[in-house]
């Protein structure tokens, strides 16, 4: 580690002033797997958006590494297309021209010494000619089986090693393994070459505005803290539902499934933010220490036959469109037992949360796309209303809507106007889109910028990643030994076993 990034700051602004975004210092980025879906749909547009917002340094250089037989012009055309299709901010030719000057493509495999030597020369040339100053971020947008090769090559060719006042960082995409053992192996491979402070593991949920707002909601307000505990909260539901299917993603998803793809990372991170204690500051070390502490107290509760559910979508209707089931999707084994829906029950052994189940669920081809965290309240200990007056009243709830209609909702009972006394649920609702005029930046924009700035708060540490596997592994092992997932029809809210899982304890999933 070194302090090159901290040498770059606006002398008129305190480095501690986080109200406005900081501009990345002289640097460049190499993307491995630049022809993949993630790079095309998310990374390249995010880099353009950063450039457009003036947050990248003047000589920013983006090097794509891949197997295609591309000329520099082909690569430029590819990047331009990705920007046209995915950028959030409007297109400005001068921004594009400046970015395009710094685009380089290097052709090669991940085990190709000569190609990595060419890459190293390309970076040196850029340092000399474009002022990237020896500061490089290596984005591994590749499947984990290639991590070892790429990291080894970065080491061998000298690219992993920063000179004085330079930095080298590695940004890694999930999946970080498929269980705790394989995650440890991956962490060892990366850790043998890069020290932990130089490793940025992406969980793109942490880059979402609404996820960061959990910290603001909880720790900047007095309103919520009094009830944020087992005295008032009956249970918590964390839902990430998607309406899309898995056509075209078989090579990544088959054999991985919903729990590994989403619960192990995104949903467990959401749980950590909702359940953690207040950090002493928002420094990366303090924030991560609190997250890790709560994760260490979190376990999956059994018996898993009753407390978990999993499913696989079959053909059905998604709105007005008829869609095929997973086993008919292109690339999937017709015998595939990969789950596309997963639900489990977690508990936290702490004074604040003991006895409050955290129900986690995620699925593809569900009723609609929505991610939310619902804290559902206990019923009042005594209810003076009688004779069916409260029949239409549900438990109070605070719902943090992560997406798509970002905001926070409070549900409580209110008297129906009229001479009688009947109570019904009403909502008090905050919508980002109404309260603010600014559009939230795409998660990857924030995370790429943070990695260039050496701001690591929003990146899970290897300890968090390994702990998340430890929480989930017992459920995965149970499923592996107990047959295939249940079916659910596309466009519905998951298998009947998921409803039964909550009905068994007198509860029900929210219909978001
Ligand atoms: C990714 C998963 O991490 O998140 C995908 O691998 C999923 O399966 C995606 O579709 C969802 O992201 P978002 O930001 O659209 O909720």
Short mmCIF file of C-alpha atoms in Angstrom, two decimals, residues 102 266 285 387 411 440 510:
data_model
loop_
_atom_site.label_atom_id
_atom_site.label_comp_id
_atom_site.label_asym_id
_atom_site.label_seq_id
_atom_site.Cartn_x
_atom_site.Cartn_y
_atom_site.Cartn_z
CA UNK A 102 -7.13 6.30 -23.58
CA UNK A 266 -26.42 -9.36 -1.63
CA UNK A 285 -12.34 -0.48 9.31
CA UNK A 387 -65.97 -7.19 17.44
CA UNK A 411 -47.59 0.73 7.38
CA UNK A 440 -29.18 7.79 -8.33
CA UNK A 510 -45.43 -9.96 2.00
#
